[in-house]
Short mmCIF file of C-alpha atoms in Angstrom, two decimals:
data_model
loop_
_atom_site.label_atom_id
_atom_site.label_comp_id
_atom_site.label_asym_id
_atom_site.label_seq_id
_atom_site.Cartn_x
_atom_site.Cartn_y
_atom_site.Cartn_z
CA MET A 1 -10.48 23.90 -34.93
CA THR A 2 -7.83 23.01 -37.49
CA ALA A 3 -4.32 24.41 -37.53
CA ALA A 4 -4.52 27.83 -39.17
CA THR A 5 -2.01 29.99 -41.00
CA TYR A 6 -1.77 33.70 -41.53
CA PRO A 7 -1.56 35.07 -45.07
CA SER A 8 2.08 35.41 -46.05
CA ALA A 9 1.96 39.21 -45.63
CA GLU A 10 1.15 38.84 -41.91
CA THR A 11 4.42 38.50 -40.03
CA ASP A 12 3.99 40.79 -37.05
CA PHE A 13 2.33 39.69 -33.80
CA ASP A 14 2.00 41.00 -30.28
CA ALA A 15 2.97 37.60 -28.90
CA ILE A 16 4.42 34.40 -30.27
CA ILE A 17 3.89 31.39 -27.99
CA LEU A 18 6.10 28.36 -28.47
CA GLY A 19 4.35 25.15 -27.36
CA ALA A 20 0.68 24.17 -27.75
CA GLY A 21 0.33 22.19 -24.55
CA ALA A 22 -1.77 23.11 -21.53
CA ALA A 23 0.11 26.31 -20.65
CA GLY A 24 0.60 27.45 -24.24
CA LEU A 25 -3.00 26.94 -25.30
CA PHE A 26 -4.39 28.66 -22.23
CA CYS A 27 -1.98 31.58 -22.48
CA ALA A 28 -2.78 32.04 -26.17
CA ALA A 29 -6.53 32.02 -25.47
CA GLN A 30 -6.27 34.49 -22.61
CA ALA A 31 -3.92 36.84 -24.47
CA GLY A 32 -6.04 36.74 -27.61
CA GLN A 33 -9.21 37.53 -25.69
CA LEU A 34 -7.42 40.48 -24.08
CA GLY A 35 -6.95 41.94 -27.55
CA LEU A 36 -3.45 40.76 -28.47
CA LYS A 37 -2.59 39.35 -31.88
CA VAL A 38 -1.22 35.90 -31.02
CA LEU A 39 0.60 33.19 -32.95
CA LEU A 40 0.85 29.75 -31.34
CA ILE A 41 3.52 27.40 -32.73
CA ASP A 42 4.15 23.71 -32.02
CA HIS A 43 6.34 21.16 -33.78
CA ALA A 44 4.00 18.21 -33.09
CA GLU A 45 1.17 17.17 -35.40
CA LYS A 46 -1.35 16.65 -32.58
CA VAL A 47 -2.27 19.38 -30.16
CA ALA A 48 -2.01 18.89 -26.38
CA GLU A 49 -1.08 15.20 -26.35
CA LYS A 50 -0.16 15.37 -22.67
CA ILE A 51 -3.66 16.55 -21.81
CA ARG A 52 -5.10 13.80 -24.00
CA ILE A 53 -3.31 10.95 -22.18
CA SER A 54 -3.46 12.37 -18.66
CA GLY A 55 -5.68 10.97 -15.95
CA GLY A 56 -6.30 7.75 -17.83
CA GLY A 57 -7.65 9.74 -20.77
CA ARG A 58 -9.94 11.89 -18.62
CA CYS A 59 -7.50 14.67 -17.59
CA ASN A 60 -7.06 15.44 -13.90
CA PHE A 61 -7.30 19.15 -14.73
CA THR A 62 -6.95 20.66 -11.23
CA ASN A 63 -7.14 19.94 -7.52
CA ARG A 64 -9.80 21.48 -5.30
CA ASP A 65 -7.57 21.07 -2.20
CA LEU A 66 -4.85 23.42 -3.46
CA ASP A 67 -3.94 25.91 -0.73
CA VAL A 68 -2.86 29.09 -2.50
CA ARG A 69 -1.73 30.58 0.83
CA ALA A 70 0.89 27.86 1.21
CA PRO A 71 1.76 26.56 -2.27
CA HIS A 72 5.01 25.00 -1.06
CA LYS A 73 2.82 22.25 0.40
CA HIS A 74 1.92 21.07 -3.09
CA TYR A 75 4.93 22.08 -5.20
CA VAL A 76 8.60 21.17 -5.55
CA GLY A 77 11.47 23.35 -6.75
CA GLN A 78 14.32 25.44 -5.44
CA ASN A 79 11.76 28.09 -4.47
CA PRO A 80 8.20 26.70 -4.39
CA GLN A 81 6.98 30.01 -2.95
CA PHE A 82 7.53 31.49 -6.42
CA CYS A 83 4.21 30.06 -7.59
CA ARG A 84 2.18 31.73 -4.81
CA SER A 85 1.39 34.90 -6.76
CA ALA A 86 0.13 33.22 -9.94
CA LEU A 87 -1.81 30.51 -8.10
CA SER A 88 -3.58 33.06 -5.92
CA ARG A 89 -4.72 35.05 -8.96
CA TYR A 90 -6.02 32.11 -11.00
CA THR A 91 -7.47 29.44 -8.75
CA PRO A 92 -9.01 25.99 -9.25
CA ASN A 93 -12.43 27.64 -8.95
CA ASP A 94 -11.59 29.92 -11.88
CA PHE A 95 -10.83 26.96 -14.13
CA ILE A 96 -13.92 25.11 -12.88
CA ALA A 97 -15.97 28.16 -13.89
CA LEU A 98 -14.54 27.86 -17.41
CA LEU A 99 -15.67 24.23 -17.62
CA ASP A 100 -19.11 25.25 -16.40
CA LYS A 101 -19.26 27.90 -19.12
CA HIS A 102 -18.59 25.22 -21.74
CA GLY A 103 -20.97 22.70 -20.18
CA ILE A 104 -18.24 20.16 -19.41
CA ALA A 105 -19.16 17.73 -16.64
CA TYR A 106 -16.50 16.81 -14.10
CA GLU A 107 -16.18 14.77 -10.92
CA GLU A 108 -13.99 14.59 -7.84
CA LYS A 109 -12.28 11.24 -7.43
CA HIS A 110 -9.79 11.34 -4.56
CA LYS A 111 -8.22 14.01 -2.35
CA GLY A 112 -9.61 16.93 -4.32
CA GLN A 113 -8.63 15.56 -7.75
CA LEU A 114 -11.04 16.71 -10.48
CA PHE A 115 -11.49 14.82 -13.76
CA ALA A 116 -13.58 15.35 -16.87
CA CYS A 117 -16.52 12.93 -16.69
CA ARG A 118 -16.36 12.00 -20.37
CA SER A 119 -12.92 12.54 -21.89
CA ALA A 120 -9.79 14.68 -21.83
CA GLU A 121 -10.76 15.59 -25.39
CA ASP A 122 -13.46 17.84 -23.92
CA ILE A 123 -10.76 19.89 -22.17
CA ILE A 124 -8.72 20.16 -25.37
CA GLN A 125 -11.71 21.25 -27.44
CA MET A 126 -12.58 23.80 -24.77
CA LEU A 127 -9.09 25.30 -24.94
CA LEU A 128 -9.20 25.37 -28.75
CA ALA A 129 -12.58 27.08 -28.65
CA GLU A 130 -11.16 29.66 -26.24
CA CYS A 131 -8.26 30.23 -28.66
CA GLN A 132 -10.70 30.67 -31.50
CA ALA A 133 -12.61 33.24 -29.44
CA GLY A 134 -9.34 35.13 -29.11
CA HIS A 135 -8.61 34.88 -32.86
CA VAL A 136 -5.39 32.99 -32.13
CA GLN A 137 -3.42 31.79 -35.15
CA ARG A 138 -1.99 28.29 -34.71
CA TRP A 139 0.81 26.83 -36.82
CA GLN A 140 1.06 23.11 -36.29
CA PRO A 141 3.09 21.16 -37.15
CA CYS A 142 5.68 23.88 -37.54
CA SER A 143 9.35 23.66 -36.60
CA VAL A 144 11.35 26.58 -35.26
CA LYS A 145 14.82 26.86 -36.77
CA LYS A 146 16.10 29.92 -34.95
CA VAL A 147 15.00 32.66 -32.55
CA ALA A 148 16.72 36.03 -32.61
CA PHE A 149 16.38 39.16 -30.50
CA ASP A 150 17.25 42.64 -31.79
CA PRO A 151 16.69 45.45 -29.25
CA ALA A 152 17.29 48.01 -31.98
CA GLN A 153 14.19 46.89 -33.89
CA ALA A 154 10.86 48.65 -33.57
CA HIS A 155 8.99 47.71 -30.40
CA SER A 156 6.73 45.25 -32.24
CA ARG A 157 9.56 43.42 -34.01
CA LYS A 158 12.17 42.72 -31.33
CA TYR A 159 11.84 38.91 -31.54
CA ALA A 160 12.30 37.16 -34.87
CA VAL A 161 11.25 33.50 -35.01
CA HIS A 162 12.51 31.64 -38.06
CA THR A 163 10.18 28.75 -38.87
CA ASP A 164 9.67 26.34 -41.74
CA ARG A 165 6.70 28.55 -42.72
CA GLY A 166 8.73 31.74 -42.78
CA VAL A 167 10.00 34.42 -40.38
CA VAL A 168 7.59 36.04 -37.92
CA HIS A 169 8.14 38.87 -35.45
CA ALA A 170 6.71 39.84 -32.09
CA ARG A 171 7.30 42.11 -29.11
CA CYS A 172 6.67 39.18 -26.71
CA LEU A 173 7.95 35.61 -26.87
CA VAL A 174 6.55 32.93 -24.55
CA LEU A 175 8.33 29.67 -23.77
CA ALA A 176 5.58 27.13 -23.06
CA THR A 177 7.64 24.25 -24.39
CA GLY A 178 7.15 21.79 -21.52
CA GLY A 179 9.75 19.43 -20.12
CA LEU A 180 11.51 16.23 -21.10
CA SER A 181 8.91 13.74 -19.90
CA ILE A 182 7.31 11.31 -22.35
CA PRO A 183 9.47 11.96 -25.45
CA LYS A 184 7.28 9.68 -27.59
CA ILE A 185 4.61 12.39 -27.64
CA GLY A 186 7.06 15.10 -28.63
CA ALA A 187 8.93 16.28 -25.52
CA THR A 188 12.31 17.89 -26.25
CA ASP A 189 14.86 20.16 -24.59
CA PHE A 190 14.09 23.01 -27.01
CA GLY A 191 12.79 25.37 -24.32
CA TYR A 192 15.84 24.87 -22.13
CA ARG A 193 18.16 25.58 -25.06
CA LEU A 194 16.30 28.79 -25.85
CA ALA A 195 16.46 29.83 -22.20
CA GLN A 196 20.22 29.33 -22.22
CA GLN A 197 20.49 31.29 -25.47
CA PHE A 198 19.01 34.26 -23.64
CA GLY A 199 21.18 33.78 -20.56
CA LEU A 200 18.58 32.31 -18.21
CA PRO A 201 20.05 29.86 -15.67
CA LEU A 202 18.72 26.31 -15.45
CA VAL A 203 18.17 24.06 -12.45
CA GLU A 204 19.28 20.47 -13.06
CA ARG A 205 16.51 18.42 -14.63
CA ARG A 206 15.43 14.90 -13.70
CA PRO A 207 12.30 12.76 -14.06
CA GLY A 208 9.48 13.44 -11.58
CA LEU A 209 6.28 11.59 -10.70
CA VAL A 210 8.00 8.46 -12.00
CA PRO A 211 8.06 4.74 -11.06
CA LEU A 212 11.20 3.65 -9.21
CA THR A 213 13.26 0.58 -10.08
CA PHE A 214 15.25 -1.92 -8.03
CA ASP A 215 17.77 -4.60 -8.89
CA GLY A 216 19.93 -7.19 -7.22
CA GLU A 217 19.18 -9.72 -4.55
CA HIS A 218 17.34 -7.22 -2.34
CA TRP A 219 14.51 -7.10 -4.86
CA GLN A 220 14.37 -10.80 -5.66
CA PRO A 221 11.70 -11.70 -3.04
CA TYR A 222 9.30 -9.16 -4.57
CA ALA A 223 10.00 -9.63 -8.28
CA GLN A 224 6.95 -11.88 -8.78
CA LEU A 225 4.46 -9.47 -7.19
CA ALA A 226 3.75 -7.37 -10.32
CA GLY A 227 0.20 -6.02 -10.31
CA LEU A 228 -0.24 -6.21 -6.54
CA ALA A 229 -1.44 -2.98 -4.88
CA LEU A 230 -2.06 -1.81 -1.32
CA ASN A 231 -2.32 1.39 0.68
CA VAL A 232 0.93 2.35 2.43
CA GLU A 233 2.71 5.19 4.18
CA ILE A 234 5.92 6.05 2.34
CA SER A 235 8.68 8.50 3.24
CA THR A 236 12.17 9.58 2.26
CA GLY A 237 14.78 12.08 3.39
CA SER A 238 16.60 12.76 6.63
CA GLN A 239 14.69 13.18 9.87
CA LYS A 240 14.83 16.95 9.47
CA GLU A 241 13.67 16.91 5.84
CA ARG A 242 11.40 13.86 5.94
CA VAL A 243 8.59 13.83 3.40
CA THR A 244 5.71 11.37 3.85
CA PHE A 245 2.67 10.37 1.79
CA GLN A 246 -0.08 7.87 2.41
CA GLU A 247 -1.26 6.53 -0.94
CA ASP A 248 -1.59 3.30 -2.92
CA LEU A 249 1.58 1.37 -3.78
CA LEU A 250 1.82 -0.79 -6.91
CA PHE A 251 4.38 -3.54 -7.50
CA THR A 252 5.66 -3.71 -11.10
CA HIS A 253 7.95 -6.09 -12.97
CA ARG A 254 10.90 -3.75 -12.37
CA GLY A 255 10.06 -2.10 -9.07
CA LEU A 256 7.41 0.09 -7.46
CA SER A 257 4.84 2.50 -8.84
CA GLY A 258 1.36 3.75 -7.96
CA PRO A 259 0.49 7.16 -6.47
CA ALA A 260 2.62 6.57 -3.35
CA VAL A 261 5.82 6.08 -5.33
CA LEU A 262 5.06 8.70 -7.98
CA GLN A 263 4.59 11.27 -5.21
CA ILE A 264 7.72 10.32 -3.27
CA SER A 265 9.84 10.14 -6.45
CA SER A 266 9.82 13.93 -6.71
CA TYR A 267 11.60 14.10 -3.33
CA TRP A 268 13.76 10.97 -3.57
CA LYS A 269 17.49 11.49 -4.08
CA GLU A 270 19.67 8.88 -5.73
CA GLY A 271 21.22 6.52 -3.18
CA SER A 272 18.67 7.36 -0.48
CA PRO A 273 16.38 4.68 0.97
CA LEU A 274 12.60 4.66 1.01
CA LYS A 275 10.85 3.81 4.26
CA ILE A 276 7.49 2.10 3.81
CA ASN A 277 4.86 1.19 6.38
CA LEU A 278 2.92 -1.63 4.73
CA LEU A 279 0.19 -1.55 7.37
CA PRO A 280 -0.36 2.14 8.26
CA GLY A 281 -2.65 2.74 11.19
CA SER A 282 -2.11 -0.76 12.58
CA ASP A 283 -0.03 -1.99 15.49
CA VAL A 284 1.37 -5.01 13.66
CA GLY A 285 3.19 -6.36 16.70
CA GLU A 286 0.03 -6.39 18.78
CA LEU A 287 -1.97 -8.02 15.98
CA LEU A 288 0.59 -10.81 15.65
CA GLN A 289 0.73 -11.39 19.40
CA GLN A 290 -3.06 -11.60 19.61
CA ALA A 291 -3.07 -14.12 16.78
CA LYS A 292 -0.35 -16.17 18.48
CA SER A 293 -2.45 -16.49 21.61
CA CYS A 294 -5.45 -18.02 19.87
CA SER A 295 -4.48 -19.34 16.44
CA ARG A 296 -2.61 -22.24 14.88
CA LYS A 297 -2.65 -20.82 11.35
CA LEU A 298 0.55 -20.18 9.42
CA VAL A 299 2.00 -16.72 9.91
CA ALA A 300 1.33 -15.91 6.24
CA ASN A 301 -2.33 -16.85 6.65
CA GLU A 302 -2.68 -14.52 9.63
CA LEU A 303 -0.98 -11.67 7.77
CA SER A 304 -3.26 -12.13 4.75
CA ALA A 305 -6.12 -10.79 6.87
CA TYR A 306 -4.39 -7.39 6.73
CA MET A 307 -2.47 -7.42 3.42
CA PRO A 308 -2.61 -9.22 0.06
CA SER A 309 -1.82 -12.91 0.54
CA ARG A 310 0.90 -12.88 -2.14
CA LEU A 311 2.73 -10.17 -0.24
CA ALA A 312 2.31 -12.04 3.06
CA ASP A 313 3.76 -15.16 1.41
CA ALA A 314 6.71 -13.17 0.01
CA TRP A 315 7.58 -11.76 3.44
CA THR A 316 7.33 -14.99 5.40
CA ALA A 317 9.18 -16.97 2.71
CA GLN A 318 12.32 -14.97 3.46
CA ARG A 319 12.80 -16.52 6.96
CA PRO A 320 12.35 -20.23 7.74
CA GLU A 321 11.17 -19.55 11.30
CA LEU A 322 8.16 -17.66 9.88
CA GLN A 323 6.99 -20.57 7.74
CA ARG A 324 5.28 -22.26 10.67
CA PRO A 325 2.03 -21.96 12.65
CA ILE A 326 2.05 -18.62 14.41
CA ASN A 327 1.71 -20.19 17.88
CA GLU A 328 5.08 -21.92 17.33
CA VAL A 329 6.97 -18.75 16.34
CA SER A 330 9.05 -16.96 18.95
CA ASP A 331 8.03 -13.55 20.23
CA LYS A 332 11.38 -12.21 19.04
CA ALA A 333 10.78 -13.39 15.46
CA LEU A 334 7.26 -11.93 15.42
CA ALA A 335 8.52 -8.63 16.80
CA ALA A 336 11.21 -8.51 14.11
CA LEU A 337 8.58 -9.21 11.43
CA ALA A 338 6.33 -6.46 12.78
CA GLU A 339 9.23 -4.01 12.75
CA LYS A 340 10.07 -4.87 9.13
CA LEU A 341 6.47 -4.56 7.96
CA SER A 342 6.10 -1.17 9.65
CA ARG A 343 9.49 0.16 8.61
CA TRP A 344 10.46 -1.58 5.38
CA GLU A 345 13.59 0.18 4.17
CA ILE A 346 14.68 -0.32 0.58
CA THR A 347 16.89 1.73 -1.74
CA PRO A 348 15.88 2.20 -5.40
CA SER A 349 18.59 1.69 -8.02
CA GLY A 350 16.99 4.29 -10.26
CA SER A 351 13.77 5.25 -12.01
CA GLU A 352 11.92 4.41 -15.21
CA GLY A 353 13.21 7.71 -16.62
CA TYR A 354 11.54 10.30 -18.81
CA LYS A 355 9.70 7.70 -20.87
CA LYS A 356 7.44 6.97 -17.88
CA ALA A 357 7.78 10.24 -15.92
CA GLU A 358 4.69 12.44 -15.78
CA VAL A 359 6.71 15.63 -15.28
CA THR A 360 10.23 17.06 -15.34
CA LEU A 361 11.76 18.34 -12.12
CA GLY A 362 14.01 21.38 -12.42
CA GLY A 363 14.06 23.73 -15.41
CA ILE A 364 14.34 27.48 -15.81
CA ASP A 365 15.47 28.96 -12.51
CA THR A 366 12.69 31.00 -10.89
CA LYS A 367 15.30 33.50 -9.69
CA ALA A 368 15.50 34.71 -13.29
CA LEU A 369 11.75 35.37 -13.57
CA SER A 370 9.17 37.76 -12.14
CA GLN A 371 6.71 35.79 -10.02
CA LYS A 372 3.97 38.28 -10.92
CA THR A 373 4.41 38.34 -14.71
CA MET A 374 6.56 35.28 -15.60
CA GLU A 375 8.81 37.65 -17.58
CA ALA A 376 12.57 37.15 -17.55
CA LYS A 377 14.20 39.84 -15.44
CA SER A 378 17.19 40.22 -17.75
CA GLN A 379 15.42 39.72 -21.09
CA PRO A 380 12.50 42.08 -21.80
CA GLY A 381 9.54 40.51 -23.54
CA LEU A 382 10.59 36.90 -22.85
CA TYR A 383 8.16 34.90 -20.71
CA CYS A 384 8.39 31.36 -19.32
CA ILE A 385 5.36 29.36 -18.18
CA GLY A 386 4.29 25.85 -17.24
CA GLU A 387 6.54 22.83 -16.92
CA VAL A 388 9.61 24.47 -18.48
CA VAL A 389 9.97 26.45 -15.22
CA ASP A 390 11.47 24.95 -12.02
CA ILE A 391 8.06 24.45 -10.41
CA THR A 392 6.65 20.92 -10.16
CA GLY A 393 3.36 19.98 -8.55
CA TRP A 394 2.27 16.90 -6.69
CA LEU A 395 0.36 14.19 -8.46
CA GLY A 396 -3.35 14.97 -8.64
CA GLY A 397 -3.97 17.99 -10.88
CA TYR A 398 -1.48 20.39 -9.34
CA ASN A 399 0.73 20.59 -12.43
CA PHE A 400 -2.20 21.50 -14.69
CA GLN A 401 -3.24 24.19 -12.21
CA TRP A 402 0.29 25.63 -12.40
CA ALA A 403 -0.02 25.60 -16.20
CA TRP A 404 -3.32 27.54 -16.11
CA ALA A 405 -2.15 29.98 -13.42
CA SER A 406 1.26 30.79 -14.91
CA ALA A 407 -0.33 31.18 -18.36
CA PHE A 408 -2.97 33.54 -16.98
CA ALA A 409 -0.34 35.67 -15.21
CA CYS A 410 1.71 35.85 -18.40
CA ALA A 411 -1.23 36.82 -20.61
CA GLN A 412 -2.31 39.54 -18.20
CA ALA A 413 1.22 40.94 -18.11
CA MET A 414 1.62 40.96 -21.91
CA ALA A 415 -1.71 42.74 -22.31
CA GLN A 416 -0.49 45.52 -20.03
CA GLN A 417 2.67 46.12 -22.06
CA PRO A 418 2.78 49.29 -24.18
CA ALA A 419 1.01 49.02 -27.53
CA ASN A 420 3.01 48.28 -30.66
CA ASP A 421 4.96 51.05 -32.33
CA GLN A 422 3.26 52.24 -35.48
#
């Protein structure tokens, strides 16, 4: 489906949706199929680039393990409970049914994460086909110069969107503009600026699901471990607010990445340490003591039975007393090593920023929106969906499910609005 334009005489729509990403495409398709006349606008040349690059090019489109009764378990924000209503009305099974309808094969990889078997392009083409079924008009690339609201206008013309293709009007305006992550594929702060224009409060934004960086002498022993991966238990926060994940950790040239760090990054606060158990499920002290009683191997060689040898070398190289056969090392030194391996505490200096972040934390404050309809409480006809809202999911398909669910709730609500004035 190529980008389409209306004849110049057509300027009135039921809904204008700004942003042709996951949420925008799905909302447009749903609203169009419910009988609304929909215009979808995006400034980028390519549609849905974030879908295209997600999941290694295969799009982790939802998560089967999502618990709609307790969404706060999978989402971050000032009020994660906000997403309960939308997620309970459009579930992972609903989106799976859509894939089945289009004959798209998918598979579960890890912890409920579902991926397209062939390519993320299948998901994009499915969404475009759904838009076509709803007779959605799509202007792309098309830049928006100004958005105005005039409550005195006829019901169908309250919002005026000034674009480089002309001025169009609608009774409903949907912000599906995404966040700030990955600017090279078109991310901007446009949606946040529009929200502020209409008086909607914003929660401070920062990169989420992002690799963390380290500098200084504390990181020096690990700087040469880029590419090394292992399963760990990672946590951050005070004892009362501790958040813990058990996932794979990846060493990079500048710090740490992998699912473990991406997950914890959404909870990490600047200046706070990470606590990492490099051998979860093992009693490291007991393993070392057993080895001491019957082995003359170097400590690093014994450790390499339980962790990558490069990592074992990096740890033992930091203390001269550990660079000896294990039977010659004191119990105290082995106990200290076990403690460090089980409770490695290290403080990131920062993150890789929006260029590497998968999502944006923060955004339009949920207090300003209806959790049932996604409509702004103080601005009739203005809806906010997807990543632009202060709801952020865990790694593993949760953010796409929020996009589908919030878009569905919005489309349903717009379809129930009074018909246009004649």
